[in-house]
PDB file of C-alpha atoms in Angstrom:
ATOM      1  CA  UNK A   1      60.453   3.241-129.115  1.00 92.00           C
ATOM      2  CA  UNK A   2      63.036   5.509-127.431  1.00 94.00           C
ATOM      3  CA  UNK A   3      63.411   5.580-123.686  1.00 92.00           C
ATOM      4  CA  UNK A   4      66.074   7.168-121.443  1.00 93.00           C
ATOM      5  CA  UNK A   5      68.821   4.943-120.024  1.00 91.00           C
ATOM      6  CA  UNK A   6      69.290   5.511-116.290  1.00 89.00           C
ATOM      7  CA  UNK A   7      72.192   4.418-114.167  1.00 89.00           C
ATOM      8  CA  UNK A   8      71.925   2.781-110.763  1.00 86.00           C
ATOM      9  CA  UNK A   9      72.040   6.199-109.117  1.00 88.00           C
ATOM     10  CA  UNK A  10      69.165   7.341-111.365  1.00 87.00           C
ATOM     11  CA  UNK A  11      71.184   9.478-113.717  1.00 90.00           C
ATOM     12  CA  UNK A  12      70.367   9.580-117.447  1.00 91.00           C
ATOM     13  CA  UNK A  13      73.368   8.221-119.241  1.00 90.00           C
ATOM     14  CA  UNK A  14      72.005   7.513-122.688  1.00 92.00           C
ATOM     15  CA  UNK A  15      68.948   6.212-124.550  1.00 93.00           C
ATOM     16  CA  UNK A  16      67.476   2.796-125.286  1.00 92.00           C
ATOM     17  CA  UNK A  17      66.009   2.399-128.790  1.00 94.00           C
ATOM     18  CA  UNK A  18      63.760  -0.612-129.419  1.00 93.00           C
ATOM     19  CA  UNK A  19      62.747  -1.747-132.911  1.00 93.00           C
ATOM     20  CA  UNK A  20      59.620  -3.886-133.307  1.00 91.00           C
ATOM     21  CA  UNK A  21      58.517  -5.308-136.648  1.00 90.00           C
ATOM     22  CA  UNK A  22      54.855  -4.554-137.403  1.00 89.00           C
ATOM     23  CA  UNK A  23      54.847  -5.957-140.910  1.00 89.00           C
ATOM     24  CA  UNK A  24      52.391  -8.707-139.980  1.00 85.00           C
ATOM     25  CA  UNK A  25      50.129  -6.258-138.149  1.00 85.00           C
ATOM     26  CA  UNK A  26      50.155  -3.894-141.118  1.00 86.00           C
ATOM     27  CA  UNK A  27      49.447  -6.676-143.580  1.00 83.00           C
ATOM     28  CA  UNK A  28      46.598  -7.932-141.429  1.00 76.00           C
ATOM     29  CA  UNK A  29      45.209  -4.405-141.208  1.00 78.00           C
ATOM     30  CA  UNK A  30      45.458  -4.009-144.969  1.00 76.00           C
ATOM     31  CA  UNK A  31      43.683  -7.336-145.447  1.00 72.00           C
ATOM     32  CA  UNK A  32      40.990  -6.269-143.027  1.00 69.00           C
ATOM     33  CA  UNK A  33      40.584  -2.918-144.755  1.00 66.00           C
ATOM     34  CA  UNK A  34      40.352  -4.685-148.100  1.00 64.00           C
ATOM     35  CA  UNK A  35      37.846  -7.152-146.683  1.00 66.00           C
ATOM     36  CA  UNK A  36      35.749  -4.317-145.248  1.00 65.00           C
ATOM     37  CA  UNK A  37      35.932  -2.420-148.520  1.00 69.00           C
ATOM     38  CA  UNK A  38      34.865  -5.537-150.429  1.00 67.00           C
ATOM     39  CA  UNK A  39      32.059  -6.199-147.966  1.00 72.00           C
ATOM     40  CA  UNK A  40      30.866  -2.612-148.211  1.00 73.00           C
ATOM     41  CA  UNK A  41      30.837  -2.840-152.010  1.00 72.00           C
ATOM     42  CA  UNK A  42      28.798  -6.036-151.908  1.00 74.00           C
ATOM     43  CA  UNK A  43      26.344  -4.582-149.396  1.00 77.00           C
ATOM     44  CA  UNK A  44      25.852  -1.436-151.458  1.00 77.00           C
ATOM     45  CA  UNK A  45      24.932  -3.426-154.571  1.00 76.00           C
ATOM     46  CA  UNK A  46      22.214  -5.455-152.841  1.00 80.00           C
ATOM     47  CA  UNK A  47      18.737  -4.041-153.651  1.00 82.00           C
ATOM     48  CA  UNK A  48      17.404  -5.111-150.246  1.00 86.00           C
ATOM     49  CA  UNK A  49      17.973  -2.785-147.248  1.00 88.00           C
ATOM     50  CA  UNK A  50      20.984  -3.987-145.194  1.00 87.00           C
ATOM     51  CA  UNK A  51      22.578  -2.853-141.942  1.00 87.00           C
ATOM     52  CA  UNK A  52      25.908  -3.822-140.364  1.00 86.00           C
ATOM     53  CA  UNK A  53      25.786  -3.644-136.562  1.00 85.00           C
ATOM     54  CA  UNK A  54      28.623  -3.887-134.064  1.00 84.00           C
ATOM     55  CA  UNK A  55      28.537  -5.845-130.832  1.00 81.00           C
ATOM     56  CA  UNK A  56      26.668  -2.969-129.154  1.00 84.00           C
ATOM     57  CA  UNK A  57      24.019  -3.057-131.903  1.00 84.00           C
ATOM     58  CA  UNK A  58      25.246   0.255-133.224  1.00 87.00           C
ATOM     59  CA  UNK A  59      24.928   0.865-136.989  1.00 87.00           C
ATOM     60  CA  UNK A  60      28.362   0.832-138.636  1.00 85.00           C
ATOM     61  CA  UNK A  61      27.192   0.606-142.223  1.00 85.00           C
ATOM     62  CA  UNK A  62      23.926   0.958-144.149  1.00 87.00           C
ATOM     63  CA  UNK A  63      23.404   0.511-147.874  1.00 87.00           C
ATOM     64  CA  UNK A  64      21.670   2.899-150.249  1.00 86.00           C
ATOM     65  CA  UNK A  65      18.578   0.674-150.354  1.00 86.00           C
ATOM     66  CA  UNK A  66      18.080   1.265-146.628  1.00 86.00           C
ATOM     67  CA  UNK A  67      18.253   5.040-147.033  1.00 84.00           C
ATOM     68  CA  UNK A  68      15.856   4.976-149.986  1.00 85.00           C
ATOM     69  CA  UNK A  69      13.354   2.625-148.360  1.00 83.00           C
ATOM     70  CA  UNK A  70      13.101   4.461-145.049  1.00 82.00           C
ATOM     71  CA  UNK A  71      13.886   7.940-146.409  1.00 81.00           C
ATOM     72  CA  UNK A  72      16.525   8.741-143.813  1.00 81.00           C
ATOM     73  CA  UNK A  73      19.916  10.423-144.077  1.00 83.00           C
ATOM     74  CA  UNK A  74      23.315   8.924-143.395  1.00 83.00           C
ATOM     75  CA  UNK A  75      24.005  11.209-140.440  1.00 83.00           C
ATOM     76  CA  UNK A  76      20.768  10.007-138.851  1.00 81.00           C
ATOM     77  CA  UNK A  77      21.806   6.375-139.161  1.00 84.00           C
ATOM     78  CA  UNK A  78      25.540   5.713-138.804  1.00 87.00           C
ATOM     79  CA  UNK A  79      26.926   5.219-135.295  1.00 87.00           C
ATOM     80  CA  UNK A  80      23.384   5.129-133.946  1.00 86.00           C
ATOM     81  CA  UNK A  81      21.950   2.296-131.884  1.00 86.00           C
ATOM     82  CA  UNK A  82      19.469   0.310-133.925  1.00 81.00           C
ATOM     83  CA  UNK A  83      16.814   0.793-131.255  1.00 80.00           C
ATOM     84  CA  UNK A  84      17.127   4.586-131.676  1.00 81.00           C
ATOM     85  CA  UNK A  85      16.757   4.653-135.440  1.00 78.00           C
ATOM     86  CA  UNK A  86      13.851   6.662-136.835  1.00 70.00           C
ATOM     87  CA  UNK A  87      12.788   8.271-133.577  1.00 68.00           C
ATOM     88  CA  UNK A  88      13.101   4.916-131.730  1.00 73.00           C
ATOM     89  CA  UNK A  89      10.770   3.162-134.157  1.00 71.00           C
ATOM     90  CA  UNK A  90      12.994   0.088-134.046  1.00 74.00           C
ATOM     91  CA  UNK A  91      12.932  -0.031-130.245  1.00 77.00           C
ATOM     92  CA  UNK A  92      11.415  -3.510-130.002  1.00 75.00           C
ATOM     93  CA  UNK A  93      12.519  -5.422-126.867  1.00 77.00           C
ATOM     94  CA  UNK A  94      12.197  -8.856-128.432  1.00 75.00           C
ATOM     95  CA  UNK A  95      14.176  -7.733-131.488  1.00 76.00           C
ATOM     96  CA  UNK A  96      16.963  -6.346-129.287  1.00 75.00           C
ATOM     97  CA  UNK A  97      17.125  -9.619-127.351  1.00 77.00           C
ATOM     98  CA  UNK A  98      17.255 -11.686-130.536  1.00 77.00           C
ATOM     99  CA  UNK A  99      20.005  -9.527-132.042  1.00 77.00           C
ATOM    100  CA  UNK A 100      21.951  -9.653-128.791  1.00 76.00           C
ATOM    101  CA  UNK A 101      22.021 -13.467-128.911  1.00 75.00           C
ATOM    102  CA  UNK A 102      23.643 -13.556-132.344  1.00 72.00           C
ATOM    103  CA  UNK A 103      27.110 -12.640-131.037  1.00 64.00           C
ATOM    104  CA  UNK A 104      29.261 -14.558-130.644  1.00 62.00           C
ATOM    105  CA  UNK A 105      27.598 -17.051-132.969  1.00 64.00           C
ATOM    106  CA  UNK A 106      24.887 -18.106-130.567  1.00 65.00           C
ATOM    107  CA  UNK A 107      22.020 -18.041-133.003  1.00 69.00           C
ATOM    108  CA  UNK A 108      20.512 -16.533-136.126  1.00 78.00           C
ATOM    109  CA  UNK A 109      17.545 -14.299-136.599  1.00 80.00           C
ATOM    110  CA  UNK A 110      15.342 -15.848-139.269  1.00 85.00           C
ATOM    111  CA  UNK A 111      12.158 -14.450-140.800  1.00 87.00           C
ATOM    112  CA  UNK A 112      11.280 -12.206-137.873  1.00 85.00           C
ATOM    113  CA  UNK A 113       8.241 -10.143-138.846  1.00 85.00           C
ATOM    114  CA  UNK A 114       7.907  -6.515-137.803  1.00 81.00           C
ATOM    115  CA  UNK A 115       4.801  -4.431-138.470  1.00 82.00           C
ATOM    116  CA  UNK A 116       4.952  -0.734-137.746  1.00 79.00           C
ATOM    117  CA  UNK A 117       3.879   2.704-138.935  1.00 79.00           C
ATOM    118  CA  UNK A 118       7.164   4.427-139.742  1.00 77.00           C
ATOM    119  CA  UNK A 119       7.474   8.186-139.558  1.00 74.00           C
ATOM    120  CA  UNK A 120       8.531   8.841-143.147  1.00 76.00           C
ATOM    121  CA  UNK A 121       7.136   5.896-145.113  1.00 79.00           C
ATOM    122  CA  UNK A 122       3.940   4.941-143.292  1.00 82.00           C
ATOM    123  CA  UNK A 123       2.702   1.436-142.581  1.00 84.00           C
ATOM    124  CA  UNK A 124       5.234  -1.298-143.348  1.00 84.00           C
ATOM    125  CA  UNK A 125       5.482  -5.030-142.755  1.00 86.00           C
ATOM    126  CA  UNK A 126       9.121  -6.126-142.693  1.00 86.00           C
ATOM    127  CA  UNK A 127      10.847  -9.498-142.640  1.00 88.00           C
ATOM    128  CA  UNK A 128      14.167  -9.433-140.785  1.00 87.00           C
ATOM    129  CA  UNK A 129      17.082 -11.867-141.032  1.00 89.00           C
ATOM    130  CA  UNK A 130      20.395 -11.473-139.220  1.00 86.00           C
ATOM    131  CA  UNK A 131      23.637 -13.405-138.694  1.00 84.00           C
ATOM    132  CA  UNK A 132      27.238 -12.875-137.661  1.00 82.00           C
ATOM    133  CA  UNK A 133      29.708 -12.076-140.455  1.00 74.00           C
ATOM    134  CA  UNK A 134      32.507 -14.686-140.366  1.00 65.00           C
ATOM    135  CA  UNK A 135      34.475 -14.318-137.144  1.00 61.00           C
ATOM    136  CA  UNK A 136      34.074 -10.545-136.931  1.00 65.00           C
ATOM    137  CA  UNK A 137      32.053  -9.174-134.068  1.00 75.00           C
ATOM    138  CA  UNK A 138      29.506  -7.597-136.382  1.00 81.00           C
ATOM    139  CA  UNK A 139      25.984  -8.510-137.436  1.00 83.00           C
ATOM    140  CA  UNK A 140      24.537  -8.303-140.928  1.00 84.00           C
ATOM    141  CA  UNK A 141      20.836  -7.435-140.727  1.00 87.00           C
ATOM    142  CA  UNK A 142      18.705  -7.755-143.885  1.00 88.00           C
ATOM    143  CA  UNK A 143      15.316  -6.055-144.128  1.00 86.00           C
ATOM    144  CA  UNK A 144      12.747  -7.219-146.676  1.00 87.00           C
ATOM    145  CA  UNK A 145       9.643  -5.138-147.323  1.00 87.00           C
ATOM    146  CA  UNK A 146       6.777  -7.653-147.564  1.00 88.00           C
ATOM    147  CA  UNK A 147       3.952  -5.138-147.120  1.00 87.00           C
ATOM    148  CA  UNK A 148       2.315  -5.731-150.502  1.00 88.00           C
ATOM    149  CA  UNK A 149       2.673  -9.510-150.261  1.00 88.00           C
ATOM    150  CA  UNK A 150       1.178  -9.675-146.771  1.00 87.00           C
ATOM    151  CA  UNK A 151      -1.675  -7.367-147.733  1.00 86.00           C
ATOM    152  CA  UNK A 152      -2.416  -9.593-150.734  1.00 89.00           C
ATOM    153  CA  UNK A 153      -2.346 -12.655-148.484  1.00 86.00           C
ATOM    154  CA  UNK A 154      -4.647 -10.981-145.986  1.00 85.00           C
ATOM    155  CA  UNK A 155      -6.924  -9.908-148.823  1.00 87.00           C
ATOM    156  CA  UNK A 156      -7.056 -13.479-150.113  1.00 88.00           C
ATOM    157  CA  UNK A 157      -7.769 -14.798-146.624  1.00 87.00           C
ATOM    158  CA  UNK A 158     -10.563 -12.273-146.254  1.00 88.00           C
ATOM    159  CA  UNK A 159     -11.897 -13.213-149.672  1.00 87.00           C
ATOM    160  CA  UNK A 160     -11.748 -16.933-148.804  1.00 86.00           C
ATOM    161  CA  UNK A 161     -13.683 -16.322-145.607  1.00 85.00           C
ATOM    162  CA  UNK A 162     -16.261 -14.329-147.548  1.00 85.00           C
ATOM    163  CA  UNK A 163     -16.499 -17.060-150.179  1.00 84.00           C
ATOM    164  CA  UNK A 164     -16.907 -19.718-147.500  1.00 84.00           C
ATOM    165  CA  UNK A 165     -19.675 -17.672-145.935  1.00 83.00           C
ATOM    166  CA  UNK A 166     -21.318 -17.180-149.308  1.00 81.00           C
ATOM    167  CA  UNK A 167     -20.911 -20.905-149.998  1.00 78.00           C
ATOM    168  CA  UNK A 168     -22.834 -21.740-146.843  1.00 79.00           C
ATOM    169  CA  UNK A 169     -25.501 -19.198-147.780  1.00 78.00           C
ATOM    170  CA  UNK A 170     -25.627 -20.547-151.332  1.00 79.00           C
ATOM    171  CA  UNK A 171     -25.975 -24.104-150.094  1.00 77.00           C
ATOM    172  CA  UNK A 172     -28.829 -22.981-147.841  1.00 76.00           C
ATOM    173  CA  UNK A 173     -30.441 -21.136-150.772  1.00 74.00           C
ATOM    174  CA  UNK A 174     -30.052 -24.183-152.997  1.00 71.00           C
ATOM    175  CA  UNK A 175     -31.784 -26.339-150.417  1.00 74.00           C
ATOM    176  CA  UNK A 176     -34.652 -23.872-150.192  1.00 75.00           C
ATOM    177  CA  UNK A 177     -34.806 -23.632-153.986  1.00 71.00           C
ATOM    178  CA  UNK A 178     -34.975 -27.409-154.318  1.00 70.00           C
ATOM    179  CA  UNK A 179     -37.724 -27.610-151.720  1.00 72.00           C
ATOM    180  CA  UNK A 180     -39.673 -24.827-153.456  1.00 72.00           C
ATOM    181  CA  UNK A 181     -39.214 -26.417-156.899  1.00 68.00           C
ATOM    182  CA  UNK A 182     -40.404 -29.756-155.581  1.00 67.00           C
ATOM    183  CA  UNK A 183     -43.621 -28.258-154.212  1.00 69.00           C
ATOM    184  CA  UNK A 184     -44.122 -25.865-157.130  1.00 67.00           C
ATOM    185  CA  UNK A 185     -43.575 -28.507-159.796  1.00 65.00           C
ATOM    186  CA  UNK A 186     -46.190 -30.758-158.192  1.00 65.00           C
ATOM    187  CA  UNK A 187     -48.722 -27.940-157.868  1.00 71.00           C
ATOM    188  CA  UNK A 188     -48.087 -26.622-161.382  1.00 72.00           C
ATOM    189  CA  UNK A 189     -48.314 -30.028-163.042  1.00 71.00           C
ATOM    190  CA  UNK A 190     -51.760 -30.756-161.640  1.00 74.00           C
ATOM    191  CA  UNK A 191     -53.679 -28.175-163.770  1.00 81.00           C
ATOM    192  CA  UNK A 192     -51.994 -29.426-166.937  1.00 78.00           C
ATOM    193  CA  UNK A 193     -52.833 -32.979-165.930  1.00 77.00           C
ATOM    194  CA  UNK A 194     -56.486 -31.972-165.562  1.00 82.00           C
ATOM    195  CA  UNK A 195     -56.414 -30.151-168.923  1.00 83.00           C
ATOM    196  CA  UNK A 196     -54.931 -33.173-170.672  1.00 81.00           C
ATOM    197  CA  UNK A 197     -57.419 -35.557-169.019  1.00 83.00           C
ATOM    198  CA  UNK A 198     -60.471 -33.457-169.914  1.00 83.00           C
ATOM    199  CA  UNK A 199     -59.261 -32.999-173.479  1.00 83.00           C
ATOM    200  CA  UNK A 200     -58.975 -36.777-173.802  1.00 84.00           C
ATOM    201  CA  UNK A 201     -62.466 -37.116-172.344  1.00 84.00           C
ATOM    202  CA  UNK A 202     -63.773 -34.458-174.738  1.00 83.00           C
ATOM    203  CA  UNK A 203     -62.199 -36.136-177.752  1.00 81.00           C
ATOM    204  CA  UNK A 204     -63.611 -39.521-176.748  1.00 83.00           C
ATOM    205  CA  UNK A 205     -67.129 -38.265-175.868  1.00 83.00           C
ATOM    206  CA  UNK A 206     -67.592 -36.157-178.999  1.00 81.00           C
ATOM    207  CA  UNK A 207     -65.496 -38.210-181.350  1.00 78.00           C
ATOM    208  CA  UNK A 208     -68.165 -38.356-184.072  1.00 79.00           C
ATOM    209  CA  UNK A 209     -69.472 -34.831-183.520  1.00 80.00           C
ATOM    210  CA  UNK A 210     -66.253 -32.843-183.841  1.00 80.00           C
ATOM    211  CA  UNK A 211     -64.744 -31.753-187.102  1.00 84.00           C
ATOM    212  CA  UNK A 212     -61.230 -32.950-188.053  1.00 83.00           C
ATOM    213  CA  UNK A 213     -59.898 -29.447-187.363  1.00 84.00           C
ATOM    214  CA  UNK A 214     -61.254 -29.641-183.796  1.00 83.00           C
ATOM    215  CA  UNK A 215     -59.545 -32.994-183.232  1.00 80.00           C
ATOM    216  CA  UNK A 216     -56.309 -31.460-184.564  1.00 83.00           C
ATOM    217  CA  UNK A 217     -56.571 -28.559-182.143  1.00 83.00           C
ATOM    218  CA  UNK A 218     -57.266 -30.918-179.243  1.00 84.00           C
ATOM    219  CA  UNK A 219     -54.185 -32.956-180.174  1.00 83.00           C
ATOM    220  CA  UNK A 220     -52.050 -29.801-180.379  1.00 84.00           C
ATOM    221  CA  UNK A 221     -53.331 -28.673-176.977  1.00 85.00           C
ATOM    222  CA  UNK A 222     -52.683 -32.083-175.407  1.00 81.00           C
ATOM    223  CA  UNK A 223     -49.140 -32.108-176.776  1.00 82.00           C
ATOM    224  CA  UNK A 224     -48.557 -28.604-175.434  1.00 82.00           C
ATOM    225  CA  UNK A 225     -49.898 -29.644-172.013  1.00 81.00           C
ATOM    226  CA  UNK A 226     -47.598 -32.652-172.015  1.00 80.00           C
ATOM    227  CA  UNK A 227     -44.587 -30.523-172.908  1.00 79.00           C
ATOM    228  CA  UNK A 228     -45.523 -28.060-170.165  1.00 79.00           C
ATOM    229  CA  UNK A 229     -45.486 -30.931-167.668  1.00 77.00           C
ATOM    230  CA  UNK A 230     -42.059 -31.998-168.928  1.00 77.00           C
ATOM    231  CA  UNK A 231     -40.730 -28.449-168.531  1.00 76.00           C
ATOM    232  CA  UNK A 232     -42.107 -28.260-165.001  1.00 76.00           C
ATOM    233  CA  UNK A 233     -40.466 -31.578-164.149  1.00 72.00           C
ATOM    234  CA  UNK A 234     -37.194 -30.232-165.547  1.00 71.00           C
ATOM    235  CA  UNK A 235     -37.507 -27.281-163.170  1.00 69.00           C
ATOM    236  CA  UNK A 236     -37.088 -29.650-160.255  1.00 67.00           C
ATOM    237  CA  UNK A 237     -34.017 -31.190-161.858  1.00 66.00           C
ATOM    238  CA  UNK A 238     -32.558 -27.773-162.596  1.00 65.00           C
ATOM    239  CA  UNK A 239     -33.083 -26.691-158.999  1.00 60.00           C
ATOM    240  CA  UNK A 240     -30.912 -29.565-157.746  1.00 57.00           C
ATOM    241  CA  UNK A 241     -27.724 -27.654-158.424  1.00 50.00           C
ATOM    242  CA  UNK A 242     -25.901 -29.288-155.536  1.00 45.00           C
ATOM    243  CA  UNK A 243     -26.343 -32.851-156.753  1.00 48.00           C
ATOM    244  CA  UNK A 244     -24.691 -32.400-160.131  1.00 49.00           C
ATOM    245  CA  UNK A 245     -27.176 -34.867-161.584  1.00 53.00           C
ATOM    246  CA  UNK A 246     -28.181 -34.100-165.182  1.00 59.00           C
ATOM    247  CA  UNK A 247     -29.829 -36.212-167.814  1.00 68.00           C
ATOM    248  CA  UNK A 248     -27.338 -36.338-170.682  1.00 81.00           C
ATOM    249  CA  UNK A 249     -28.138 -38.058-173.950  1.00 88.00           C
ATOM    250  CA  UNK A 250     -27.576 -37.765-177.693  1.00 92.00           C
ATOM    251  CA  UNK A 251     -29.800 -34.936-178.919  1.00 93.00           C
ATOM    252  CA  UNK A 252     -30.649 -34.179-182.550  1.00 94.00           C
ATOM    253  CA  UNK A 253     -30.717 -30.382-182.645  1.00 94.00           C
ATOM    254  CA  UNK A 254     -32.617 -30.403-185.933  1.00 94.00           C
ATOM    255  CA  UNK A 255     -35.450 -32.314-184.237  1.00 93.00           C
ATOM    256  CA  UNK A 256     -35.317 -29.861-181.343  1.00 93.00           C
ATOM    257  CA  UNK A 257     -35.625 -26.984-183.807  1.00 94.00           C
ATOM    258  CA  UNK A 258     -38.662 -28.542-185.537  1.00 91.00           C
ATOM    259  CA  UNK A 259     -40.362 -29.182-182.198  1.00 88.00           C
ATOM    260  CA  UNK A 260     -39.706 -25.611-181.111  1.00 89.00           C
ATOM    261  CA  UNK A 261     -41.298 -24.253-184.281  1.00 89.00           C
ATOM    262  CA  UNK A 262     -44.324 -26.444-183.604  1.00 86.00           C
ATOM    263  CA  UNK A 263     -44.639 -25.010-180.089  1.00 82.00           C
ATOM    264  CA  UNK A 264     -44.284 -21.465-181.390  1.00 84.00           C
ATOM    265  CA  UNK A 265     -46.554 -21.961-184.391  1.00 84.00           C
ATOM    266  CA  UNK A 266     -49.114 -19.358-183.321  1.00 80.00           C
ATOM    267  CA  UNK A 267     -46.440 -16.744-182.544  1.00 82.00           C
ATOM    268  CA  UNK A 268     -44.757 -17.380-185.886  1.00 87.00           C
ATOM    269  CA  UNK A 269     -48.046 -16.968-187.759  1.00 85.00           C
ATOM    270  CA  UNK A 270     -48.978 -13.813-185.866  1.00 84.00           C
ATOM    271  CA  UNK A 271     -45.624 -12.229-186.693  1.00 87.00           C
ATOM    272  CA  UNK A 272     -45.589 -13.525-190.265  1.00 90.00           C
ATOM    273  CA  UNK A 273     -42.060 -14.701-189.516  1.00 90.00           C
ATOM    274  CA  UNK A 274     -40.029 -16.752-191.955  1.00 91.00           C
ATOM    275  CA  UNK A 275     -37.724 -18.995-189.920  1.00 90.00           C
ATOM    276  CA  UNK A 276     -35.200 -21.217-191.659  1.00 91.00           C
ATOM    277  CA  UNK A 277     -32.499 -23.507-190.348  1.00 91.00           C
ATOM    278  CA  UNK A 278     -29.388 -25.002-191.900  1.00 93.00           C
ATOM    279  CA  UNK A 279     -27.737 -28.295-190.930  1.00 93.00           C
ATOM    280  CA  UNK A 280     -27.496 -28.927-187.183  1.00 94.00           C
ATOM    281  CA  UNK A 281     -25.459 -31.644-185.444  1.00 94.00           C
ATOM    282  CA  UNK A 282     -26.268 -34.227-182.840  1.00 95.00           C
ATOM    283  CA  UNK A 283     -24.730 -33.369-179.479  1.00 94.00           C
ATOM    284  CA  UNK A 284     -24.622 -34.802-175.981  1.00 93.00           C
ATOM    285  CA  UNK A 285     -26.756 -32.795-173.573  1.00 90.00           C
ATOM    286  CA  UNK A 286     -30.064 -32.344-171.788  1.00 84.00           C
ATOM    287  CA  UNK A 287     -32.929 -32.431-174.306  1.00 84.00           C
ATOM    288  CA  UNK A 288     -35.321 -30.375-172.163  1.00 80.00           C
ATOM    289  CA  UNK A 289     -32.785 -27.645-171.489  1.00 83.00           C
ATOM    290  CA  UNK A 290     -31.792 -27.470-175.157  1.00 88.00           C
ATOM    291  CA  UNK A 291     -35.468 -27.199-176.116  1.00 87.00           C
ATOM    292  CA  UNK A 292     -35.907 -24.313-173.700  1.00 83.00           C
ATOM    293  CA  UNK A 293     -32.796 -22.693-175.140  1.00 89.00           C
ATOM    294  CA  UNK A 294     -34.198 -22.824-178.683  1.00 90.00           C
ATOM    295  CA  UNK A 295     -37.577 -21.564-177.482  1.00 87.00           C
ATOM    296  CA  UNK A 296     -36.013 -18.554-175.779  1.00 86.00           C
ATOM    297  CA  UNK A 297     -33.782 -17.714-178.738  1.00 88.00           C
ATOM    298  CA  UNK A 298     -36.479 -18.016-181.413  1.00 88.00           C
ATOM    299  CA  UNK A 299     -39.328 -16.445-179.476  1.00 85.00           C
TER     300      UNK A 299
END
């Protein structure tokens, strides 16, 4: 610094030159510039949108991910208050208050959710996190786009509610089905009971008058009536879907096959069908249901 030297009578009689060392200041400035350059490089490589705000919540730096995500230009972002970004789409009073409390180190902004329809990119759900960078009076604000995740979660919640509603309806339907099966099985068994009883009476009353073929037909009919009663009883068991109770036993599938052919004897003869069967195992299951399965497949 150079200043004039004045005498006691206020006359300039020379100059005063002062030398001040600013080496430390320059080194500190260089370190700060290097730190800022390093920080900017790190921020630019992060795939998540990031903003650096000053103490006035003005944008000092934004990474490429921010520009790509929100489809804005640099001149529309830098040195702009965060609340004025994107036609004031970030003007959220609670967000401004939370960001204002971060400096100097008062708090952090963690997982703050913002949902908004943005001018260029449409509906977005964002998760914001912010904190002070070291001792500098700046704030690093990260912005995570969680739109797809939240929509999936909401979809799953909606689906769960629908499933719960359907579960209640299904339980109600199962109860009605069980009640219907109970009544129907009783009413349907009675005619077969009468048929079986009268066939027994017929066989006993005309034992000596009927031909052997007639007795054979009566026996076949009685067996069929008995199997029909068993199938009707199984209907009631099948209708109890909410109890989980099933009769499980060792079942010889070969025997099931032979019994099915006996039941379908008339159909087989009418169709002139030739039905053969190779080796079949014994399995654990419900005999009545397996019999019905074979009947449906073969018939």
